[in-house]
Amino acid sequence: MSLLLDDITLTYPDGRGRLTALDRVALDVPAGSLTAVVGPSGSGKSSLLAVAATLVTPDSGRIVVDGADTAGLGPAAKAALRRERIGIVFQQPNLLPSLTAAEQLQVMAHVSGRLERTARGRALELLDAVGLAAEAGRRPHQLSGGQRQRVNIARALMNDPSVLLVDEPTSALDHERGAAVLDLLVGLTRERATATVLVTHDLAHLERMDRTVTMTDGRLTPAPAASR
Ligand SMILES: Nc1ncnc2c1ncn2[C@@H]1O[C@H](COP(=O)(O)OP(=O)(O)OP(=O)(O)O)[C@@H](O)[C@H]1O
Ligand SMILES: [Mg+2]
C-alpha cells in the first residue's frame, strides 16, 4: 500500500501557451503515513491530487500505486483502480441529499459490485469509526458540516483504499471541528495503513503529520512543520 509520484509535469492550455501546474514533482508516500501539502492558492495542490488519483494524466512522469505503474492503463482500468484502491475526499462533501449517511457509503459498494448485506455492515462499521454510529440513518440536511465531512471521509474508505487523497477537509469547519477531522484522518491512516496525502491550509495541525511539503508555482519543496 503506497503511492509514488515520480518526476510529474502537468501543463494546461493557457491562451497560446501552456501553464505549468506541476513542475517535475516527486512524492513518495509510504503505507500508514500522512503527508500534508501546503502552499498558496493556485500553486498546484489540487492538480497534484488529481494526478495522484489518475483523474488527470500528466504530460510526463510516473504514478505508481502499490508498486504498479499506472502508465499502461486505459480508462476502464484506471476507473477500476480508483474504485478499488484510491479513496478521494473532495473539499465539498458531495453527498446525495436523499440518502442517509449509511446509504451514502453503501452506494460505493454498489458501484464496485459488492454484496448488499456486507456493504451495510461495512458502512455501519465505518460510520462508527468516524464517530457517527448514531447518525447512520440521517440525511445530509440533518447533519452538521463536520458530520457531513466525516461521512465524506468514511465513504472514501468504503472500498478499503491503499491511497487516501484529501483536499482541504477542514476549510469549511471551525477550529475544533477541523482538529477532530484531522485526528480522525491521522487515526485512520495508521489503522488502515493508507498512504494519505492531505491538502490543507490549517497550519496549526502540521506537527501531527508525518511530513509536510510546500507547493509553490507547481514545484514541491520539503517543509518540516517545525520550520514554519
Ligand atoms: N482544468 C484546468 N485548466 C486550466 N488551468 C487549470 C485547470 N485547473 C487548474 N488550473 C490552473 O492550474 C494552477 C493550479 O491550480 P490548482 O487547482 O492545482 O491550485 P491549488 O493549489 O489547488 O489552489 P487552491 O488552494 O486555490 O485550491 C492554477 O493556476 C489554475 O488556474
Ligand atoms: Mg485546490
Coordinates of C-alpha atoms in Angstrom, one line a residue, residues 3 5 8 10 12 21-22 25 27 29 34-38 43-58 63 65 82 86-92 163-169 185 195-200 213 215 220:
L3 CA 1.9 6.0 -3.6
L5 CA 4.8 10.2 -7.9
I8 CA 5.5 14.6 -12.7
L10 CA 1.5 18.7 -15.9
Y12 CA -2.8 23.1 -19.0
A21 CA 0.7 23.4 -13.0
L22 CA 3.1 20.7 -11.8
V25 CA 7.1 16.9 -8.8
L27 CA 6.5 12.5 -3.8
V29 CA 4.1 8.3 0.4
L34 CA 0.3 11.1 6.2
T35 CA 1.9 13.8 4.1
A36 CA 0.5 17.3 4.2
V37 CA 0.7 19.6 1.2
V38 CA 0.5 23.3 1.9
S43 CA 0.1 26.7 -6.7
G44 CA -1.0 23.2 -7.9
K45 CA -2.1 21.4 -4.8
S46 CA -5.4 20.1 -6.2
S47 CA -3.7 19.3 -9.5
L48 CA -1.3 17.1 -7.6
L49 CA -4.2 15.2 -6.1
A50 CA -6.0 14.9 -9.5
V51 CA -2.8 13.4 -11.0
A52 CA -2.3 11.0 -8.0
A53 CA -6.0 9.9 -8.3
T54 CA -5.4 9.2 -12.1
L55 CA -8.2 11.6 -12.9
V56 CA -5.8 13.8 -14.9
T57 CA -2.9 12.4 -17.0
P58 CA 0.3 14.3 -16.7
I63 CA 2.3 7.4 -10.9
V65 CA 0.1 2.7 -6.8
R82 CA -9.8 4.4 -8.5
I86 CA -8.0 5.1 -4.2
G87 CA -10.2 7.0 -1.8
I88 CA -10.8 10.6 -2.7
V89 CA -12.2 13.2 -0.3
F90 CA -13.1 16.4 -2.1
Q91 CA -13.3 19.8 -0.4
Q92 CA -17.1 19.9 -0.6
V163 CA -4.2 5.5 -1.2
L164 CA -6.3 8.2 0.5
L165 CA -6.3 11.7 -1.1
V166 CA -7.9 14.5 0.8
D167 CA -8.4 18.1 -0.4
E168 CA -8.9 20.7 2.3
P169 CA -11.2 18.7 4.5
L185 CA -7.6 11.2 9.4
A195 CA -0.8 6.2 2.0
T196 CA -2.5 9.5 2.8
V197 CA -2.0 12.9 1.1
L198 CA -3.8 15.8 2.7
V199 CA -4.0 19.3 1.2
T200 CA -4.6 21.8 4.0
V213 CA 5.7 19.6 1.8
M215 CA 3.8 23.7 -3.3
L220 CA 7.3 20.8 -4.4

